[in-house]
The first five atom37 places (N, CA, C, CB, O) and aatype in JSON, in Angstrom:
{
  "aatype": [12, 15, 11, 11, 16, 13, 19, 11, 1, 18, 10, 9, 16, 7, 10, 10, 9, 17, 19, 14, 10, 19, 9, 16, 12, 17, 19, 10, 2, 10, 10, 19, 15, 16, 12, 3, 5, 16, 10, 10, 10, 10, 14, 10, 6, 10, 1, 16, 6, 5, 17, 10, 7, 19, 8, 9, 14, 7, 10, 7, 19, 10, 10, 16, 10, 10, 9, 19, 13, 10, 16, 7, 10, 10, 0, 0, 2, 9, 9, 7, 5, 1, 10, 19, 10, 13, 17, 6, 7, 19, 10, 0, 1, 9, 14, 19, 19, 2, 15, 9, 18, 2, 7, 19, 11, 5, 19, 15, 3, 16, 10, 13, 15, 14, 16, 7, 5, 0, 13, 1, 11, 0, 10, 10, 19, 5, 18, 14, 1, 6, 7, 15, 17, 16, 9, 0],
  "atom_mask": [
    [1, 1, 1, 1, 1],
    [1, 1, 1, 1, 1],
    [1, 1, 1, 1, 1],
    [1, 1, 1, 1, 1],
    [1, 1, 1, 1, 1],
    [1, 1, 1, 1, 1],
    [1, 1, 1, 1, 1],
    [1, 1, 1, 1, 1],
    [1, 1, 1, 1, 1],
    [1, 1, 1, 1, 1],
    [1, 1, 1, 1, 1],
    [1, 1, 1, 1, 1],
    [1, 1, 1, 1, 1],
    [1, 1, 1, 0, 1],
    [1, 1, 1, 1, 1],
    [1, 1, 1, 1, 1],
    [1, 1, 1, 1, 1],
    [1, 1, 1, 1, 1],
    [1, 1, 1, 1, 1],
    [1, 1, 1, 1, 1],
    [1, 1, 1, 1, 1],
    [1, 1, 1, 1, 1],
    [1, 1, 1, 1, 1],
    [1, 1, 1, 1, 1],
    [1, 1, 1, 1, 1],
    [1, 1, 1, 1, 1],
    [1, 1, 1, 1, 1],
    [1, 1, 1, 1, 1],
    [1, 1, 1, 1, 1],
    [1, 1, 1, 1, 1],
    [1, 1, 1, 1, 1],
    [1, 1, 1, 1, 1],
    [1, 1, 1, 1, 1],
    [1, 1, 1, 1, 1],
    [1, 1, 1, 1, 1],
    [1, 1, 1, 1, 1],
    [1, 1, 1, 1, 1],
    [1, 1, 1, 1, 1],
    [1, 1, 1, 1, 1],
    [1, 1, 1, 1, 1],
    [1, 1, 1, 1, 1],
    [1, 1, 1, 1, 1],
    [1, 1, 1, 1, 1],
    [1, 1, 1, 1, 1],
    [1, 1, 1, 1, 1],
    [1, 1, 1, 1, 1],
    [1, 1, 1, 1, 1],
    [1, 1, 1, 1, 1],
    [1, 1, 1, 1, 1],
    [1, 1, 1, 1, 1],
    [1, 1, 1, 1, 1],
    [1, 1, 1, 1, 1],
    [1, 1, 1, 0, 1],
    [1, 1, 1, 1, 1],
    [1, 1, 1, 1, 1],
    [1, 1, 1, 1, 1],
    [1, 1, 1, 1, 1],
    [1, 1, 1, 0, 1],
    [1, 1, 1, 1, 1],
    [1, 1, 1, 0, 1],
    [1, 1, 1, 1, 1],
    [1, 1, 1, 1, 1],
    [1, 1, 1, 1, 1],
    [1, 1, 1, 1, 1],
    [1, 1, 1, 1, 1],
    [1, 1, 1, 1, 1],
    [1, 1, 1, 1, 1],
    [1, 1, 1, 1, 1],
    [1, 1, 1, 1, 1],
    [1, 1, 1, 1, 1],
    [1, 1, 1, 1, 1],
    [1, 1, 1, 0, 1],
    [1, 1, 1, 1, 1],
    [1, 1, 1, 1, 1],
    [1, 1, 1, 1, 1],
    [1, 1, 1, 1, 1],
    [1, 1, 1, 1, 1],
    [1, 1, 1, 1, 1],
    [1, 1, 1, 1, 1],
    [1, 1, 1, 0, 1],
    [1, 1, 1, 1, 1],
    [1, 1, 1, 1, 1],
    [1, 1, 1, 1, 1],
    [1, 1, 1, 1, 1],
    [1, 1, 1, 1, 1],
    [1, 1, 1, 1, 1],
    [1, 1, 1, 1, 1],
    [1, 1, 1, 1, 1],
    [1, 1, 1, 0, 1],
    [1, 1, 1, 1, 1],
    [1, 1, 1, 1, 1],
    [1, 1, 1, 1, 1],
    [1, 1, 1, 1, 1],
    [1, 1, 1, 1, 1],
    [1, 1, 1, 1, 1],
    [1, 1, 1, 1, 1],
    [1, 1, 1, 1, 1],
    [1, 1, 1, 1, 1],
    [1, 1, 1, 1, 1],
    [1, 1, 1, 1, 1],
    [1, 1, 1, 1, 1],
    [1, 1, 1, 1, 1],
    [1, 1, 1, 0, 1],
    [1, 1, 1, 1, 1],
    [1, 1, 1, 1, 1],
    [1, 1, 1, 1, 1],
    [1, 1, 1, 1, 1],
    [1, 1, 1, 1, 1],
    [1, 1, 1, 1, 1],
    [1, 1, 1, 1, 1],
    [1, 1, 1, 1, 1],
    [1, 1, 1, 1, 1],
    [1, 1, 1, 1, 1],
    [1, 1, 1, 1, 1],
    [1, 1, 1, 1, 1],
    [1, 1, 1, 0, 1],
    [1, 1, 1, 1, 1],
    [1, 1, 1, 1, 1],
    [1, 1, 1, 1, 1],
    [1, 1, 1, 1, 1],
    [1, 1, 1, 1, 1],
    [1, 1, 1, 1, 1],
    [1, 1, 1, 1, 1],
    [1, 1, 1, 1, 1],
    [1, 1, 1, 1, 1],
    [1, 1, 1, 1, 1],
    [1, 1, 1, 1, 1],
    [1, 1, 1, 1, 1],
    [1, 1, 1, 1, 1],
    [1, 1, 1, 1, 1],
    [1, 1, 1, 0, 1],
    [1, 1, 1, 1, 1],
    [1, 1, 1, 1, 1],
    [1, 1, 1, 1, 1],
    [1, 1, 1, 1, 1],
    [1, 1, 1, 1, 1]
  ],
  "atom_positions": [
    [[116.28, 141.57, 98.3], [115.04, 140.42, 98.73], [115.08, 140.83, 100.22], [115.43, 138.45, 98.44], [116.07, 141.22, 100.85]],
    [[113.9, 140.69, 100.62], [113.58, 141.17, 102.32], [114.24, 139.81, 102.72], [111.59, 141.46, 103.0], [114.67, 138.98, 101.91]],
    [[114.25, 139.68, 104.27], [114.68, 138.61, 104.92], [113.22, 137.67, 104.93], [115.36, 139.08, 106.43], [113.05, 136.48, 104.64]],
    [[112.62, 138.31, 105.21], [110.75, 137.58, 105.24], [110.62, 136.58, 103.78], [109.12, 139.3, 105.03], [110.38, 135.38, 103.7]],
    [[110.83, 137.5, 102.77], [110.63, 136.53, 101.39], [111.96, 135.48, 101.09], [110.46, 137.66, 99.89], [111.97, 134.52, 100.32]],
    [[113.0, 135.94, 101.9], [114.5, 134.86, 101.91], [113.9, 133.83, 102.58], [116.08, 135.38, 102.84], [113.96, 132.69, 102.13]],
    [[113.28, 134.11, 103.67], [113.03, 132.92, 104.2], [111.84, 131.89, 103.84], [112.97, 133.21, 105.37], [111.94, 130.67, 103.8]],
    [[110.8, 132.6, 103.61], [109.57, 132.06, 102.74], [109.96, 131.08, 101.58], [108.8, 133.32, 102.03], [109.54, 129.94, 101.37]],
    [[110.94, 131.87, 100.84], [111.53, 131.15, 99.51], [112.02, 129.63, 100.0], [112.98, 132.11, 98.8], [111.61, 128.62, 99.44]],
    [[112.86, 129.61, 101.0], [113.5, 128.29, 101.55], [112.84, 127.43, 102.28], [114.49, 128.5, 102.3], [113.25, 126.27, 102.28]],
    [[111.67, 127.77, 103.05], [110.74, 127.24, 103.55], [109.6, 126.33, 102.57], [110.26, 128.29, 104.21], [109.21, 125.17, 102.75]],
    [[109.25, 127.28, 101.55], [108.75, 126.64, 100.54], [109.53, 125.32, 99.47], [108.41, 127.76, 99.86], [109.1, 124.27, 99.01]],
    [[110.67, 125.94, 99.41], [111.69, 124.64, 98.6], [111.78, 123.63, 99.3], [113.24, 124.92, 98.28], [111.63, 122.54, 98.75]],
    [[112.11, 123.72, 100.96], [112.17, 122.46, 101.88], [111.07, 121.74, 101.41], [0.0, 0.0, 0.0], [111.19, 120.67, 100.82]],
    [[109.74, 122.41, 101.7], [108.51, 121.6, 101.7], [108.18, 120.68, 100.47], [107.4, 122.52, 101.86], [107.65, 119.57, 100.51]],
    [[108.64, 121.41, 99.31], [108.68, 120.64, 98.31], [109.44, 119.42, 98.06], [108.88, 121.3, 97.56], [109.01, 118.49, 97.38]],
    [[110.65, 119.46, 98.64], [111.86, 118.25, 98.67], [110.92, 117.28, 99.7], [113.77, 118.84, 99.47], [110.58, 116.14, 99.36]],
    [[110.49, 117.94, 101.14], [110.15, 116.73, 102.25], [108.66, 116.28, 101.88], [110.21, 117.32, 104.04], [108.36, 115.11, 102.12]],
    [[107.98, 116.88, 101.47], [106.52, 116.59, 101.46], [106.59, 115.18, 100.58], [105.5, 117.95, 100.72], [106.59, 114.07, 101.1]],
    [[106.65, 115.45, 99.06], [106.94, 114.11, 98.68], [107.38, 113.13, 99.24], [107.52, 114.07, 97.99], [106.84, 112.02, 99.24]],
    [[108.53, 113.45, 99.83], [109.37, 112.21, 100.35], [108.66, 111.7, 101.22], [110.7, 112.44, 100.93], [108.66, 110.47, 101.33]],
    [[107.99, 112.37, 101.93], [107.33, 111.65, 103.54], [106.02, 111.15, 102.98], [106.97, 112.96, 105.11], [105.66, 110.16, 103.62]],
    [[105.25, 111.45, 102.11], [104.09, 110.81, 101.79], [104.36, 109.49, 100.87], [103.19, 111.83, 101.11], [103.71, 108.45, 100.98]],
    [[105.38, 109.69, 99.99], [106.26, 108.25, 99.26], [106.38, 107.22, 100.6], [108.25, 108.72, 98.55], [105.88, 106.1, 100.73]],
    [[107.07, 107.85, 101.39], [107.78, 106.66, 102.51], [106.46, 106.38, 103.24], [109.22, 107.29, 103.79], [106.4, 105.18, 103.52]],
    [[105.41, 107.04, 103.64], [104.12, 106.61, 103.76], [103.67, 105.57, 103.18], [103.42, 107.38, 103.48], [103.48, 104.46, 103.68]],
    [[103.49, 105.94, 102.07], [102.43, 104.97, 101.29], [103.08, 103.6, 101.25], [102.09, 105.47, 99.65], [102.47, 102.53, 101.35]],
    [[104.47, 103.76, 101.1], [105.37, 102.36, 100.82], [105.0, 101.78, 102.23], [107.33, 102.56, 100.51], [104.39, 100.7, 102.21]],
    [[105.21, 102.2, 103.19], [104.98, 101.79, 104.63], [103.58, 101.3, 104.8], [105.24, 102.97, 105.61], [103.46, 100.29, 105.49]],
    [[102.65, 101.77, 104.38], [101.12, 101.38, 104.32], [100.99, 100.16, 103.48], [100.17, 102.57, 103.68], [100.33, 99.23, 103.94]],
    [[101.5, 100.04, 102.38], [101.73, 99.12, 101.38], [102.33, 97.74, 102.35], [102.85, 99.82, 100.15], [101.74, 96.76, 102.79]],
    [[103.53, 98.11, 102.42], [104.34, 96.93, 102.67], [103.56, 96.15, 104.43], [106.3, 97.63, 102.75], [103.62, 94.95, 104.73]],
    [[103.03, 97.09, 105.14], [102.28, 96.6, 106.39], [100.85, 95.79, 106.01], [101.92, 97.96, 107.35], [100.28, 94.99, 106.76]],
    [[100.39, 96.22, 104.56], [99.18, 95.7, 104.77], [99.3, 94.49, 104.03], [98.06, 96.55, 104.41], [98.46, 93.62, 104.21]],
    [[100.52, 94.26, 102.98], [100.84, 93.03, 102.45], [101.22, 91.97, 103.35], [101.79, 93.18, 101.59], [100.84, 90.8, 103.24]],
    [[102.35, 92.67, 104.67], [102.33, 91.66, 106.0], [101.12, 91.14, 106.25], [102.72, 92.3, 107.32], [101.13, 89.91, 106.22]],
    [[100.22, 91.55, 106.45], [98.93, 90.9, 107.0], [98.5, 89.5, 105.96], [97.57, 92.21, 106.99], [97.53, 88.87, 106.38]],
    [[98.99, 89.08, 104.94], [98.84, 87.99, 104.16], [99.72, 86.81, 105.19], [99.47, 88.33, 102.49], [99.42, 85.62, 105.25]],
    [[100.76, 87.4, 105.89], [101.15, 86.52, 106.65], [100.22, 85.89, 107.85], [102.2, 87.05, 107.05], [100.6, 84.87, 108.43]],
    [[99.13, 86.48, 108.14], [98.38, 86.18, 109.12], [97.69, 84.78, 108.58], [97.45, 87.4, 109.47], [97.32, 83.86, 109.31]],
    [[97.61, 84.84, 107.25], [96.77, 83.23, 106.62], [97.69, 82.1, 106.7], [96.29, 83.23, 104.81], [97.22, 81.09, 106.16]],
    [[99.08, 81.92, 107.32], [99.59, 80.9, 107.22], [99.81, 80.76, 108.74], [100.67, 80.86, 106.24], [100.07, 81.59, 109.61]],
    [[99.58, 79.04, 108.76], [99.46, 78.27, 110.2], [100.7, 79.2, 111.24], [99.97, 76.23, 109.95], [101.76, 79.67, 110.83]],
    [[100.27, 79.24, 112.36], [101.11, 79.61, 113.22], [102.65, 79.31, 113.28], [100.61, 79.24, 114.14], [103.54, 80.13, 113.53]],
    [[102.76, 78.07, 113.01], [104.44, 77.32, 113.09], [104.92, 77.7, 112.0], [104.67, 75.6, 113.15], [106.13, 77.52, 111.91]],
    [[104.39, 78.19, 111.07], [105.27, 78.35, 109.69], [105.38, 80.1, 109.64], [104.31, 77.54, 108.05], [105.71, 80.7, 108.62]],
    [[105.0, 80.82, 111.02], [105.41, 82.29, 110.8], [106.69, 82.49, 111.2], [104.58, 83.28, 111.5], [107.03, 81.7, 112.08]],
    [[107.58, 83.36, 110.83], [108.86, 83.48, 111.24], [108.89, 83.78, 112.75], [109.54, 84.5, 110.43], [109.88, 83.47, 113.42]],
    [[107.81, 84.39, 113.3], [108.25, 84.74, 114.96], [108.32, 83.49, 115.34], [107.16, 85.65, 116.03], [109.18, 83.44, 116.22]],
    [[107.79, 82.27, 115.12], [108.0, 81.44, 115.77], [109.41, 80.24, 115.59], [106.81, 81.06, 115.71], [109.75, 79.36, 116.39]],
    [[109.92, 80.54, 114.46], [111.09, 79.67, 113.97], [112.02, 80.45, 113.88], [110.98, 78.95, 112.76], [113.07, 79.84, 113.66]],
    [[112.2, 82.07, 113.96], [113.37, 82.58, 113.71], [113.45, 83.59, 115.09], [113.42, 83.28, 112.15], [114.5, 84.1, 115.48]],
    [[111.95, 83.81, 115.84], [111.86, 84.78, 116.93], [111.76, 86.39, 116.91], [0.0, 0.0, 0.0], [111.57, 87.19, 117.83]],
    [[111.99, 86.6, 115.2], [111.37, 87.86, 114.68], [110.58, 87.97, 113.69], [112.14, 88.63, 114.37], [110.61, 87.08, 112.85]],
    [[109.68, 89.06, 113.54], [109.07, 89.23, 112.5], [110.01, 89.79, 111.29], [107.99, 90.01, 112.86], [111.03, 90.35, 111.7]],
    [[109.89, 89.77, 110.18], [110.63, 90.11, 108.82], [109.6, 90.99, 108.16], [111.06, 88.73, 107.82], [108.53, 90.52, 107.75]],
    [[109.91, 92.22, 108.05], [108.9, 93.24, 107.66], [109.36, 92.74, 106.05], [109.16, 95.15, 108.29], [110.4, 92.17, 105.71]],
    [[108.11, 93.19, 105.16], [108.5, 92.86, 103.95], [108.4, 91.37, 103.24], [0.0, 0.0, 0.0], [108.45, 91.15, 102.03]],
    [[108.26, 90.47, 104.24], [107.92, 88.97, 103.78], [106.63, 88.69, 103.41], [108.18, 87.99, 104.79], [106.33, 87.63, 102.85]],
    [[105.73, 89.65, 103.71], [104.15, 89.5, 103.3], [103.61, 90.32, 101.87], [0.0, 0.0, 0.0], [102.44, 90.44, 101.51]],
    [[105.03, 90.93, 101.05], [105.52, 91.39, 99.71], [105.28, 89.96, 99.3], [107.15, 92.12, 99.51], [104.17, 89.58, 98.93]],
    [[106.36, 89.15, 99.37], [106.61, 87.74, 98.63], [105.22, 87.06, 98.35], [107.57, 86.67, 99.61], [104.69, 86.86, 97.26]],
    [[104.67, 86.7, 99.85], [103.45, 85.98, 99.73], [102.26, 86.58, 99.4], [103.22, 85.39, 100.76], [101.27, 85.86, 99.24]],
    [[102.17, 87.9, 99.26], [101.17, 88.58, 98.17], [101.37, 88.29, 96.91], [101.18, 89.97, 98.15], [100.41, 88.17, 96.15]],
    [[102.71, 88.12, 96.48], [103.0, 88.31, 94.82], [103.01, 86.55, 94.19], [104.93, 89.29, 94.51], [103.0, 86.13, 93.04]],
    [[103.04, 85.83, 95.53], [102.94, 84.47, 95.37], [101.49, 83.81, 95.0], [103.43, 83.94, 96.58], [101.07, 83.06, 94.11]],
    [[100.82, 84.6, 96.38], [99.14, 84.39, 95.82], [98.62, 85.21, 94.53], [98.05, 84.91, 97.06], [97.88, 84.59, 93.76]],
    [[98.88, 86.3, 94.31], [98.77, 86.83, 93.05], [98.86, 86.09, 91.55], [99.65, 87.69, 93.14], [98.07, 85.96, 90.62]],
    [[100.32, 85.67, 91.8], [100.79, 84.74, 90.79], [100.11, 83.24, 90.57], [102.18, 84.56, 91.1], [100.03, 82.59, 89.53]],
    [[99.73, 82.97, 91.71], [98.87, 81.62, 91.77], [97.48, 81.75, 91.31], [98.79, 81.05, 93.21], [96.92, 80.91, 90.61]],
    [[96.97, 82.79, 91.72], [95.75, 83.14, 91.16], [95.74, 83.44, 89.68], [95.27, 84.24, 91.85], [94.73, 82.98, 89.13]],
    [[96.7, 84.16, 88.75], [96.77, 84.48, 87.71], [96.79, 82.88, 86.82], [0.0, 0.0, 0.0], [96.34, 82.66, 85.7]],
    [[97.25, 82.21, 87.46], [98.02, 80.68, 86.95], [96.56, 79.99, 86.45], [99.0, 79.52, 88.54], [96.24, 79.61, 85.33]],
    [[95.8, 79.98, 87.68], [94.49, 79.21, 87.92], [93.3, 79.72, 87.13], [94.11, 79.26, 89.4], [92.35, 79.03, 86.76]],
    [[93.49, 81.03, 86.93], [92.41, 81.87, 86.25], [92.74, 81.9, 84.75], [92.35, 83.4, 86.84], [91.92, 82.35, 83.95]],
    [[93.83, 81.46, 84.41], [94.31, 81.61, 83.06], [93.98, 80.34, 82.24], [95.83, 81.9, 83.07], [94.16, 80.47, 81.03]],
    [[93.44, 78.93, 82.74], [92.56, 78.07, 82.2], [91.51, 78.13, 82.1], [92.57, 77.25, 82.51], [91.07, 79.14, 82.66]],
    [[90.27, 77.12, 81.32], [89.13, 77.09, 80.89], [88.35, 76.97, 82.55], [88.96, 75.85, 79.67], [87.57, 77.87, 82.84]],
    [[88.56, 76.02, 83.45], [87.75, 76.22, 84.65], [87.93, 77.43, 85.44], [87.95, 75.17, 85.49], [86.92, 77.95, 85.93]],
    [[89.26, 78.02, 85.67], [89.54, 79.32, 86.11], [88.66, 80.23, 85.45], [0.0, 0.0, 0.0], [88.08, 80.94, 86.26]],
    [[88.43, 80.4, 84.48], [87.87, 81.44, 83.47], [86.27, 81.41, 83.72], [88.28, 81.02, 81.77], [85.42, 82.29, 83.56]],
    [[86.19, 80.46, 84.05], [84.28, 79.8, 84.17], [84.17, 80.4, 85.54], [83.82, 77.59, 84.21], [83.32, 81.28, 85.67]],
    [[85.1, 79.96, 86.89], [85.11, 80.59, 87.97], [85.01, 82.26, 88.03], [86.2, 80.1, 88.49], [84.15, 82.91, 88.63]],
    [[86.02, 82.72, 87.34], [85.7, 83.79, 87.23], [84.59, 84.73, 86.85], [86.29, 83.89, 86.84], [84.27, 85.81, 87.34]],
    [[83.98, 83.88, 85.64], [82.76, 84.55, 85.35], [81.62, 84.71, 86.4], [82.25, 83.91, 84.28], [80.92, 85.63, 86.83]],
    [[81.8, 83.25, 86.63], [80.59, 82.71, 88.12], [80.97, 84.12, 89.3], [81.29, 80.5, 89.21], [80.07, 84.77, 89.85]],
    [[82.12, 84.31, 89.45], [82.27, 85.23, 90.48], [81.55, 86.73, 90.12], [83.82, 85.34, 90.73], [80.74, 87.4, 90.75]],
    [[82.18, 86.94, 88.9], [81.87, 88.55, 88.47], [79.88, 88.56, 88.54], [82.71, 88.95, 86.3], [79.14, 89.52, 88.78]],
    [[79.59, 87.47, 88.3], [78.16, 87.09, 88.06], [77.48, 87.52, 89.42], [0.0, 0.0, 0.0], [76.54, 88.3, 89.57]],
    [[78.18, 86.85, 90.34], [77.77, 86.96, 91.79], [77.72, 88.49, 92.3], [78.82, 86.11, 92.69], [76.8, 89.01, 92.93]],
    [[79.1, 89.15, 91.82], [79.3, 90.56, 92.23], [78.37, 91.28, 91.74], [80.5, 91.14, 91.88], [77.94, 92.08, 92.57]],
    [[77.73, 91.35, 90.47], [76.99, 91.71, 89.61], [75.55, 92.0, 90.33], [77.05, 90.72, 88.56], [74.83, 92.94, 90.01]],
    [[75.28, 91.18, 91.22], [73.76, 91.32, 91.6], [73.75, 91.94, 92.94], [72.93, 89.86, 91.65], [72.68, 92.04, 93.53]],
    [[75.25, 92.52, 93.68], [74.87, 93.15, 94.81], [75.3, 94.74, 94.36], [75.62, 92.46, 96.21], [76.4, 95.21, 94.09]],
    [[74.01, 95.35, 94.41], [74.07, 96.8, 94.06], [75.47, 97.66, 94.5], [72.82, 97.46, 94.77], [76.11, 98.04, 93.52]],
    [[75.93, 97.96, 95.56], [76.92, 98.88, 95.91], [78.21, 98.2, 95.66], [76.78, 99.36, 97.31], [79.14, 98.97, 95.45]],
    [[78.48, 96.89, 95.64], [79.73, 96.3, 95.33], [79.64, 96.19, 93.85], [79.99, 94.93, 96.07], [80.77, 96.26, 93.38]],
    [[78.83, 96.06, 93.05], [78.91, 95.91, 91.79], [79.46, 97.31, 91.01], [77.56, 95.43, 91.38], [80.12, 97.33, 89.97]],
    [[79.03, 98.4, 91.78], [79.5, 99.7, 90.85], [80.75, 99.74, 91.24], [78.78, 101.19, 91.05], [81.59, 100.12, 90.42]],
    [[81.15, 99.39, 92.51], [82.74, 99.81, 93.05], [83.52, 98.31, 92.35], [82.92, 99.97, 95.31], [84.58, 98.61, 91.81]],
    [[83.28, 97.21, 92.29], [83.94, 96.51, 91.43], [84.1, 96.68, 90.1], [83.61, 95.59, 91.53], [85.12, 96.39, 89.48]],
    [[83.02, 97.2, 89.6], [82.89, 97.5, 87.98], [83.92, 98.88, 87.55], [81.04, 97.93, 87.57], [84.42, 98.87, 86.42]],
    [[84.18, 99.87, 88.33], [84.94, 100.69, 88.44], [86.24, 100.41, 88.63], [0.0, 0.0, 0.0], [87.02, 100.93, 87.83]],
    [[86.74, 99.62, 89.63], [87.9, 99.4, 89.88], [88.22, 98.17, 88.9], [88.07, 99.24, 91.34], [89.4, 97.82, 88.99]],
    [[87.53, 97.51, 88.08], [87.99, 96.6, 87.2], [88.23, 97.23, 85.63], [86.97, 95.44, 87.25], [88.97, 96.71, 84.8]],
    [[87.56, 98.26, 85.45], [88.01, 99.25, 84.41], [89.19, 99.8, 84.46], [87.26, 100.24, 84.32], [90.0, 99.86, 83.54]],
    [[89.31, 100.22, 85.58], [91.0, 101.02, 85.61], [91.74, 99.97, 85.63], [91.54, 102.05, 87.0], [92.67, 100.05, 84.84]],
    [[91.69, 98.89, 86.29], [93.11, 97.74, 86.39], [92.77, 96.88, 84.77], [92.97, 96.23, 88.25], [93.68, 96.11, 84.44]],
    [[91.76, 96.95, 83.96], [91.88, 96.59, 82.73], [92.62, 97.44, 82.05], [90.79, 96.41, 82.19], [93.61, 96.97, 81.49]],
    [[92.34, 98.98, 81.89], [93.19, 99.86, 81.17], [94.64, 99.62, 81.59], [92.77, 101.32, 81.4], [95.46, 99.33, 80.72]],
    [[95.03, 99.71, 82.91], [96.25, 99.95, 83.45], [97.21, 98.46, 83.19], [95.98, 100.41, 85.1], [98.42, 98.49, 83.01]],
    [[96.43, 97.26, 83.22], [97.31, 96.24, 82.85], [97.01, 95.56, 81.37], [97.23, 95.22, 83.97], [97.29, 94.42, 80.99]],
    [[96.52, 96.36, 80.84], [96.19, 96.0, 79.32], [97.23, 95.01, 78.65], [96.18, 97.37, 78.39], [98.43, 95.21, 78.81]],
    [[96.87, 94.18, 78.08], [97.62, 93.24, 77.24], [98.67, 93.84, 75.96], [96.48, 92.35, 76.61], [99.79, 93.48, 75.58]],
    [[97.89, 94.76, 75.57], [98.38, 95.38, 74.45], [99.39, 96.61, 74.82], [97.18, 95.83, 73.64], [100.27, 97.05, 74.09]],
    [[99.04, 97.04, 76.09], [100.24, 97.79, 76.56], [100.11, 99.37, 75.84], [0.0, 0.0, 0.0], [101.06, 100.13, 75.67]],
    [[99.11, 99.56, 75.6], [98.62, 101.15, 75.07], [98.09, 101.87, 76.04], [97.52, 101.22, 73.97], [97.77, 103.01, 75.74]],
    [[97.9, 101.46, 77.25], [97.39, 102.61, 78.39], [98.45, 103.53, 78.85], [96.84, 101.92, 79.77], [99.57, 103.25, 79.29]],
    [[97.85, 104.81, 78.65], [98.59, 105.73, 79.01], [100.1, 106.2, 78.16], [98.75, 105.31, 80.28], [101.2, 106.37, 78.69]],
    [[99.76, 106.34, 76.7], [100.74, 106.09, 75.83], [100.51, 107.64, 74.89], [100.5, 104.46, 74.99], [101.16, 107.93, 73.89]],
    [[99.9, 108.13, 75.25], [99.61, 109.54, 74.44], [99.11, 110.56, 75.89], [98.06, 109.33, 72.96], [98.3, 110.31, 76.79]],
    [[99.93, 111.69, 75.64], [99.75, 112.8, 76.48], [98.65, 113.92, 75.8], [101.23, 113.43, 76.72], [98.84, 114.21, 74.62]],
    [[97.73, 114.43, 76.4], [96.99, 115.27, 75.95], [96.78, 116.61, 76.54], [96.06, 114.71, 75.85], [97.1, 116.42, 77.71]],
    [[96.43, 117.87, 76.43], [96.12, 118.84, 76.84], [94.61, 119.14, 77.38], [96.53, 119.5, 75.98], [93.83, 119.13, 76.43]],
    [[94.01, 119.4, 78.58], [93.13, 119.62, 78.58], [92.84, 120.96, 79.31], [92.69, 118.63, 78.84], [93.78, 121.45, 79.94]],
    [[91.75, 121.56, 79.3], [91.41, 123.06, 80.14], [91.0, 122.32, 81.59], [89.8, 124.22, 79.33], [90.06, 121.53, 81.67]],
    [[91.66, 122.61, 82.49], [91.16, 122.18, 83.94], [92.35, 122.94, 84.72], [91.06, 120.29, 84.26], [93.56, 122.95, 84.47]],
    [[91.67, 123.52, 85.7], [90.39, 123.49, 86.61], [89.43, 124.46, 86.08], [90.69, 123.86, 88.16], [88.21, 124.45, 86.28]],
    [[90.2, 125.41, 85.29], [89.38, 126.39, 84.53], [89.47, 126.73, 83.13], [89.51, 127.49, 85.07], [90.44, 126.13, 82.66]],
    [[88.78, 127.54, 82.14], [89.17, 127.73, 81.08], [90.17, 128.72, 80.65], [88.28, 127.82, 80.6], [90.18, 129.87, 81.1]],
    [[91.06, 128.27, 79.75], [92.06, 129.03, 79.76], [93.38, 128.49, 80.71], [0.0, 0.0, 0.0], [94.48, 129.03, 80.57]],
    [[93.2, 127.53, 81.53], [94.19, 126.65, 82.33], [94.29, 125.72, 81.75], [93.96, 126.26, 83.59], [93.28, 125.03, 81.61]],
    [[95.66, 125.24, 81.1], [95.94, 123.83, 80.49], [96.64, 122.96, 81.48], [96.84, 123.9, 79.16], [97.55, 123.38, 82.2]],
    [[96.14, 121.58, 81.49], [96.78, 120.57, 82.19], [97.14, 119.38, 81.27], [95.93, 120.15, 83.31], [96.48, 119.11, 80.27]],
    [[98.18, 118.71, 81.66], [98.64, 117.4, 80.74], [97.69, 116.38, 81.5], [100.55, 116.92, 80.81], [97.41, 116.28, 82.7]],
    [[97.27, 115.61, 80.35], [96.35, 114.37, 80.79], [96.78, 113.28, 80.13], [94.84, 114.5, 80.51], [96.22, 112.19, 80.31]]
  ]
}
């Protein structure tokens, strides 16, 4: 094995280790920092910077989960269901928003299906070209 092939092999192996790790950390940091923005909804005196003197990263994740839980709790009753239908009707009248919302809603309905049958079966499809098979 030549020295050039030897170096190339280990360089590619190192990249295969580091690239997914770095991208995963970047996405997690993006999600946590985005969820931390929900803390801006709190009054100034309730934020940790005011009473602890320091920002606690990730606290917004808890607030986001609480907001999502309370939204689900409210939407599960009859009045909440009517509000959701009304809101979806409003969104259906806005051309660009309608197509984005419907696409995201279909994907989320599939992912969070109460029957739990989303992505339960693996398929082989010919992609990206004929004769080349990929798991779907």
